[in-house]
PDB file of C-alpha atoms in Angstrom:
ATOM      1  CA  MET V   1     192.624  -5.130  34.319  1.00  0.00           C
ATOM      2  CA  GLY V   2     193.724  -5.904  31.020  1.00  0.00           C
ATOM      3  CA  SER V   3     197.113  -5.657  29.790  1.00  0.00           C
ATOM      4  CA  SER V   4     198.348  -3.467  26.719  1.00  0.00           C
ATOM      5  CA  MET V   5     201.601  -4.213  26.953  1.00  0.00           C
ATOM      6  CA  GLY V   6     201.827  -5.489  23.384  1.00  0.00           C
ATOM      7  CA  SER V   7     200.935  -8.704  21.087  1.00  0.00           C
ATOM      8  CA  GLU V   8     202.261 -11.981  20.923  1.00  0.00           C
ATOM      9  CA  ASP V   9     205.112 -11.136  18.705  1.00  0.00           C
ATOM     10  CA  GLY V  10     206.362  -8.185  20.739  1.00  0.00           C
ATOM     11  CA  THR V  11     204.826  -5.259  18.876  1.00  0.00           C
ATOM     12  CA  PRO V  12     203.304  -2.606  20.747  1.00  0.00           C
ATOM     13  CA  ALA V  13     199.205  -2.651  21.501  1.00  0.00           C
ATOM     14  CA  HIS V  14     199.127   0.962  20.413  1.00  0.00           C
ATOM     15  CA  PRO V  15     201.863   1.952  17.887  1.00  0.00           C
ATOM     16  CA  THR V  16     203.514   5.183  18.497  1.00  0.00           C
ATOM     17  CA  PRO V  17     202.270   7.790  15.735  1.00  0.00           C
ATOM     18  CA  GLU V  18     205.026   9.797  14.735  1.00  0.00           C
ATOM     19  CA  ARG V  19     204.922  13.794  14.665  1.00  0.00           C
ATOM     20  CA  THR V  20     204.872  15.579  11.215  1.00  0.00           C
ATOM     21  CA  ALA V  21     208.750  16.975  10.997  1.00  0.00           C
ATOM     22  CA  PRO V  22     210.056  20.059   9.275  1.00  0.00           C
ATOM     23  CA  ALA V  23     211.363  19.357   5.716  1.00  0.00           C
ATOM     24  CA  GLY V  24     214.601  17.399   5.678  1.00  0.00           C
ATOM     25  CA  THR V  25     214.503  16.624   9.324  1.00  0.00           C
ATOM     26  CA  ALA V  26     213.702  12.800  10.450  1.00  0.00           C
ATOM     27  CA  PRO V  27     209.999  12.438  12.020  1.00  0.00           C
ATOM     28  CA  VAL V  28     209.717  12.651  16.082  1.00  0.00           C
ATOM     29  CA  ALA V  29     208.011   9.884  17.904  1.00  0.00           C
ATOM     30  CA  ARG V  30     205.442  11.204  20.104  1.00  0.00           C
ATOM     31  CA  ASP V  31     205.415  10.723  23.734  1.00  0.00           C
ATOM     32  CA  ARG V  32     202.910   8.514  24.581  1.00  0.00           C
ATOM     33  CA  ASP V  33     202.057   5.691  27.343  1.00  0.00           C
ATOM     34  CA  SER V  34     201.319   1.922  27.082  1.00  0.00           C
ATOM     35  CA  GLU V  35     197.633   2.703  25.968  1.00  0.00           C
ATOM     36  CA  GLY V  36     198.446   5.652  23.413  1.00  0.00           C
ATOM     37  CA  ARG V  37     197.603   8.519  25.458  1.00  0.00           C
ATOM     38  CA  ALA V  38     199.948  11.542  25.513  1.00  0.00           C
ATOM     39  CA  ARG V  39     202.091  12.096  28.275  1.00  0.00           C
ATOM     40  CA  ASN V  40     203.020  15.893  27.711  1.00  0.00           C
ATOM     41  CA  ALA V  41     206.526  15.289  29.038  1.00  0.00           C
ATOM     42  CA  ARG V  42     207.542  18.818  27.596  1.00  0.00           C
ATOM     43  CA  PRO V  43     208.662  21.355  29.854  1.00  0.00           C
ATOM     44  CA  ARG V  44     205.951  23.722  30.662  1.00  0.00           C
ATOM     45  CA  ASP V  45     206.115  27.370  32.192  1.00  0.00           C
ATOM     46  CA  GLY V  46     204.211  28.416  35.775  1.00  0.00           C
ATOM     47  CA  LEU V  47     200.845  28.659  33.523  1.00  0.00           C
ATOM     48  CA  GLY V  48     201.023  25.223  32.323  1.00  0.00           C
ATOM     49  CA  ARG V  49     202.087  26.626  28.311  1.00  0.00           C
ATOM     50  CA  PRO V  50     204.399  24.064  26.765  1.00  0.00           C
ATOM     51  CA  LEU V  51     207.641  25.353  26.391  1.00  0.00           C
ATOM     52  CA  PRO V  52     210.485  23.852  23.901  1.00  0.00           C
ATOM     53  CA  TYR V  53     212.046  20.139  24.597  1.00  0.00           C
ATOM     54  CA  GLY V  54     215.304  21.189  26.666  1.00  0.00           C
ATOM     55  CA  ALA V  55     213.795  24.158  28.012  1.00  0.00           C
ATOM     56  CA  ARG V  56     213.867  24.720  31.929  1.00  0.00           C
ATOM     57  CA  GLY V  57     210.310  24.544  32.912  1.00  0.00           C
ATOM     58  CA  VAL V  58     208.475  24.705  36.089  1.00  0.00           C
ATOM     59  CA  PRO V  59     208.144  21.198  37.896  1.00  0.00           C
ATOM     60  CA  ARG V  60     204.768  19.672  37.426  1.00  0.00           C
ATOM     61  CA  GLN V  61     202.599  18.135  40.000  1.00  0.00           C
ATOM     62  CA  PRO V  62     202.753  14.801  40.343  1.00  0.00           C
ATOM     63  CA  GLU V  63     199.418  12.980  39.256  1.00  0.00           C
ATOM     64  CA  GLY V  64     197.409  10.664  41.255  1.00  0.00           C
ATOM     65  CA  VAL V  65     198.169  11.845  44.581  1.00  0.00           C
ATOM     66  CA  VAL V  66     195.514  11.045  46.999  1.00  0.00           C
ATOM     67  CA  ARG V  67     195.473  13.622  50.174  1.00  0.00           C
ATOM     68  CA  ARG V  68     192.746  14.569  52.494  1.00  0.00           C
ATOM     69  CA  PRO V  69     190.569  17.385  51.574  1.00  0.00           C
ATOM     70  CA  GLU V  70     192.079  19.843  53.609  1.00  0.00           C
ATOM     71  CA  GLU V  71     195.339  18.882  52.055  1.00  0.00           C
ATOM     72  CA  SER V  72     194.171  19.385  48.984  1.00  0.00           C
ATOM     73  CA  VAL V  73     193.064  22.874  49.699  1.00  0.00           C
ATOM     74  CA  ALA V  74     196.160  23.673  51.184  1.00  0.00           C
ATOM     75  CA  GLU V  75     198.254  22.375  48.305  1.00  0.00           C
ATOM     76  CA  ALA V  76     196.212  24.559  45.769  1.00  0.00           C
ATOM     77  CA  GLN V  77     196.162  27.504  47.818  1.00  0.00           C
ATOM     78  CA  ARG V  78     200.123  27.234  47.850  1.00  0.00           C
ATOM     79  CA  LEU V  79     199.967  27.179  44.081  1.00  0.00           C
ATOM     80  CA  LEU V  80     197.588  29.568  43.794  1.00  0.00           C
ATOM     81  CA  ASP V  81     199.467  32.007  45.643  1.00  0.00           C
ATOM     82  CA  GLU V  82     202.745  31.291  43.574  1.00  0.00           C
ATOM     83  CA  GLY V  83     200.725  32.057  40.475  1.00  0.00           C
ATOM     84  CA  LYS V  84     200.630  28.735  39.327  1.00  0.00           C
ATOM     85  CA  PRO V  85     196.712  27.927  38.557  1.00  0.00           C
ATOM     86  CA  PHE V  86     197.218  25.290  36.123  1.00  0.00           C
ATOM     87  CA  HIS V  87     198.952  23.077  38.762  1.00  0.00           C
ATOM     88  CA  ALA V  88     196.506  23.856  41.565  1.00  0.00           C
ATOM     89  CA  HIS V  89     193.856  22.624  38.997  1.00  0.00           C
ATOM     90  CA  GLU V  90     195.869  19.293  38.671  1.00  0.00           C
ATOM     91  CA  VAL V  91     195.589  19.096  42.883  1.00  0.00           C
ATOM     92  CA  PHE V  92     191.660  19.533  42.525  1.00  0.00           C
ATOM     93  CA  GLU V  93     191.778  16.892  39.707  1.00  0.00           C
ATOM     94  CA  ASP V  94     193.354  14.416  41.672  1.00  0.00           C
ATOM     95  CA  ALA V  95     190.778  15.186  44.364  1.00  0.00           C
ATOM     96  CA  TRP V  96     187.811  14.928  42.091  1.00  0.00           C
ATOM     97  CA  LYS V  97     189.174  11.879  40.835  1.00  0.00           C
ATOM     98  CA  SER V  98     190.435   9.961  43.940  1.00  0.00           C
ATOM     99  CA  GLY V  99     187.477  11.308  46.206  1.00  0.00           C
ATOM    100  CA  PRO V 100     184.313  10.302  46.944  1.00  0.00           C
ATOM    101  CA  GLU V 101     181.398  10.490  44.522  1.00  0.00           C
ATOM    102  CA  GLU V 102     179.382  12.829  46.224  1.00  0.00           C
ATOM    103  CA  GLU V 103     182.098  15.122  46.250  1.00  0.00           C
ATOM    104  CA  ARG V 104     183.386  14.897  42.587  1.00  0.00           C
ATOM    105  CA  GLU V 105     181.166  17.946  41.565  1.00  0.00           C
ATOM    106  CA  LEU V 106     182.832  20.310  44.158  1.00  0.00           C
ATOM    107  CA  TRP V 107     186.637  19.450  43.126  1.00  0.00           C
ATOM    108  CA  ARG V 108     185.653  19.397  39.378  1.00  0.00           C
ATOM    109  CA  GLY V 109     183.689  23.034  40.044  1.00  0.00           C
ATOM    110  CA  LEU V 110     187.006  24.405  41.799  1.00  0.00           C
ATOM    111  CA  ALA V 111     189.446  22.898  38.939  1.00  0.00           C
ATOM    112  CA  GLN V 112     187.481  24.674  36.643  1.00  0.00           C
ATOM    113  CA  LEU V 113     187.730  27.947  38.394  1.00  0.00           C
ATOM    114  CA  ALA V 114     191.666  27.309  38.429  1.00  0.00           C
ATOM    115  CA  VAL V 115     191.615  26.805  34.606  1.00  0.00           C
ATOM    116  CA  GLY V 116     189.707  29.876  34.497  1.00  0.00           C
ATOM    117  CA  LEU V 117     192.061  31.468  36.025  1.00  0.00           C
ATOM    118  CA  THR V 118     194.587  30.075  33.561  1.00  0.00           C
ATOM    119  CA  HIS V 119     193.009  31.323  30.762  1.00  0.00           C
ATOM    120  CA  ALA V 120     192.707  34.591  32.034  1.00  0.00           C
ATOM    121  CA  ALA V 121     196.286  34.875  33.013  1.00  0.00           C
ATOM    122  CA  ARG V 122     197.178  33.703  29.516  1.00  0.00           C
ATOM    123  CA  GLY V 123     194.727  36.241  27.849  1.00  0.00           C
ATOM    124  CA  ASN V 124     191.976  34.430  26.573  1.00  0.00           C
ATOM    125  CA  ALA V 125     189.226  36.262  28.196  1.00  0.00           C
ATOM    126  CA  THR V 126     186.621  34.453  26.654  1.00  0.00           C
ATOM    127  CA  GLY V 127     187.474  30.957  27.809  1.00  0.00           C
ATOM    128  CA  GLY V 128     188.919  32.417  31.253  1.00  0.00           C
ATOM    129  CA  ALA V 129     185.517  34.113  31.883  1.00  0.00           C
ATOM    130  CA  ARG V 130     183.298  31.005  30.516  1.00  0.00           C
ATOM    131  CA  LEU V 131     185.462  28.972  32.916  1.00  0.00           C
ATOM    132  CA  LEU V 132     184.862  30.895  36.103  1.00  0.00           C
ATOM    133  CA  ARG V 133     181.356  31.155  35.423  1.00  0.00           C
ATOM    134  CA  ARG V 134     181.209  27.260  34.851  1.00  0.00           C
ATOM    135  CA  GLY V 135     183.001  26.565  37.953  1.00  0.00           C
ATOM    136  CA  ALA V 136     181.433  28.970  40.142  1.00  0.00           C
ATOM    137  CA  GLY V 137     177.817  27.260  39.282  1.00  0.00           C
ATOM    138  CA  ALA V 138     179.096  24.080  39.971  1.00  0.00           C
ATOM    139  CA  VAL V 139     180.717  24.939  43.416  1.00  0.00           C
ATOM    140  CA  GLU V 140     177.741  26.776  44.442  1.00  0.00           C
ATOM    141  CA  GLU V 141     175.262  24.045  43.424  1.00  0.00           C
ATOM    142  CA  TRP V 142     177.413  21.216  45.375  1.00  0.00           C
ATOM    143  CA  ALA V 143     177.572  23.990  48.621  1.00  0.00           C
ATOM    144  CA  ARG V 144     173.733  24.060  48.703  1.00  0.00           C
ATOM    145  CA  GLY V 145     173.433  20.253  49.071  1.00  0.00           C
ATOM    146  CA  ALA V 146     176.655  19.926  51.333  1.00  0.00           C
ATOM    147  CA  GLY V 147     175.453  20.803  54.752  1.00  0.00           C
ATOM    148  CA  GLY V 148     178.337  22.858  55.437  1.00  0.00           C
ATOM    149  CA  ARG V 149     180.770  20.360  55.020  1.00  0.00           C
ATOM    150  CA  TRP V 150     183.206  22.522  52.748  1.00  0.00           C
ATOM    151  CA  TYR V 151     186.536  21.645  54.387  1.00  0.00           C
ATOM    152  CA  GLY V 152     187.295  24.978  56.030  1.00  0.00           C
ATOM    153  CA  MET V 153     186.758  26.826  52.505  1.00  0.00           C
ATOM    154  CA  ASP V 154     184.441  29.880  52.004  1.00  0.00           C
ATOM    155  CA  LEU V 155     182.893  28.698  49.137  1.00  0.00           C
ATOM    156  CA  PRO V 156     180.263  31.801  49.077  1.00  0.00           C
ATOM    157  CA  GLY V 157     183.367  34.096  48.827  1.00  0.00           C
ATOM    158  CA  VAL V 158     185.013  31.873  46.004  1.00  0.00           C
ATOM    159  CA  VAL V 159     181.974  31.955  44.049  1.00  0.00           C
ATOM    160  CA  ALA V 160     182.304  35.153  44.159  1.00  0.00           C
ATOM    161  CA  TRP V 161     185.450  35.803  43.604  1.00  0.00           C
ATOM    162  CA  ALA V 162     185.334  33.961  40.418  1.00  0.00           C
ATOM    163  CA  ARG V 163     181.983  35.586  38.901  1.00  0.00           C
ATOM    164  CA  ALA V 164     183.577  39.140  39.617  1.00  0.00           C
ATOM    165  CA  LEU V 165     186.731  38.154  37.977  1.00  0.00           C
ATOM    166  CA  ALA V 166     184.957  36.840  35.279  1.00  0.00           C
ATOM    167  CA  ALA V 167     182.889  39.960  34.394  1.00  0.00           C
ATOM    168  CA  GLU V 168     185.967  42.091  35.125  1.00  0.00           C
ATOM    169  CA  VAL V 169     187.955  39.821  32.532  1.00  0.00           C
ATOM    170  CA  GLU V 170     185.081  39.861  29.963  1.00  0.00           C
ATOM    171  CA  ARG V 171     184.781  43.698  29.897  1.00  0.00           C
ATOM    172  CA  GLY V 172     188.302  44.062  29.258  1.00  0.00           C
ATOM    173  CA  GLU V 173     189.050  46.004  32.583  1.00  0.00           C
ATOM    174  CA  ALA V 174     191.901  43.728  33.744  1.00  0.00           C
ATOM    175  CA  GLY V 175     193.610  45.646  30.572  1.00  0.00           C
ATOM    176  CA  GLY V 176     194.923  42.122  29.262  1.00  0.00           C
ATOM    177  CA  PRO V 177     196.549  39.110  31.110  1.00  0.00           C
ATOM    178  CA  VAL V 178     195.836  39.026  34.683  1.00  0.00           C
ATOM    179  CA  ASP V 179     198.020  38.325  36.982  1.00  0.00           C
ATOM    180  CA  ALA V 180     197.722  34.696  38.242  1.00  0.00           C
ATOM    181  CA  ALA V 181     199.003  35.587  41.916  1.00  0.00           C
ATOM    182  CA  ALA V 182     197.609  38.794  42.669  1.00  0.00           C
ATOM    183  CA  ARG V 183     193.939  37.738  41.413  1.00  0.00           C
ATOM    184  CA  ALA V 184     194.278  34.358  43.071  1.00  0.00           C
ATOM    185  CA  PRO V 185     191.279  33.448  45.136  1.00  0.00           C
ATOM    186  CA  ARG V 186     191.416  32.861  48.867  1.00  0.00           C
ATOM    187  CA  LEU V 187     189.883  29.602  49.293  1.00  0.00           C
ATOM    188  CA  THR V 188     189.758  29.671  52.999  1.00  0.00           C
ATOM    189  CA  GLY V 189     188.718  33.282  53.225  1.00  0.00           C
ATOM    190  CA  GLY V 190     190.886  36.275  54.719  1.00  0.00           C
ATOM    191  CA  SER V 191     193.381  37.904  53.156  1.00  0.00           C
TER     192      SER V 191
END
């Protein structure tokens, strides 16, 4: 792995750009890592929306956690049940990035479902429905070739949930943003 710590004269390899500040105030340095990627250190609400600096937010999911598949399912379900689909998506994203190549489409599809629920809960019917359908398609396709190795998940039930919620949100039957906790899927089936 190459280093991007800086140049020989000590200047950063990726200078941190400044954000535009309101007239009469000093620019604020952007929160970036050593590669220049945004850290998104602003506090977030339960649906992952950024809050003003200094506001009390919901603790973020740690990134890069390697879990056994069953642990990923259990942790994501806990977060979904708490009405935190954005945070559940981060758990699925960790599984997708750290798991075996042949499982990446499963975890990516589940992450898309969680983001679709996030958008529906934020009131974005179009984005929510689109991501719910895309995730459902990815999960369904992966399940066809998985030979029943679903880590205890009821994937046909999850796919049916996603498609039904997408249709409801798209038709406006939800009456606005959905309640993320009340509409969370049961990944392992049952109630």
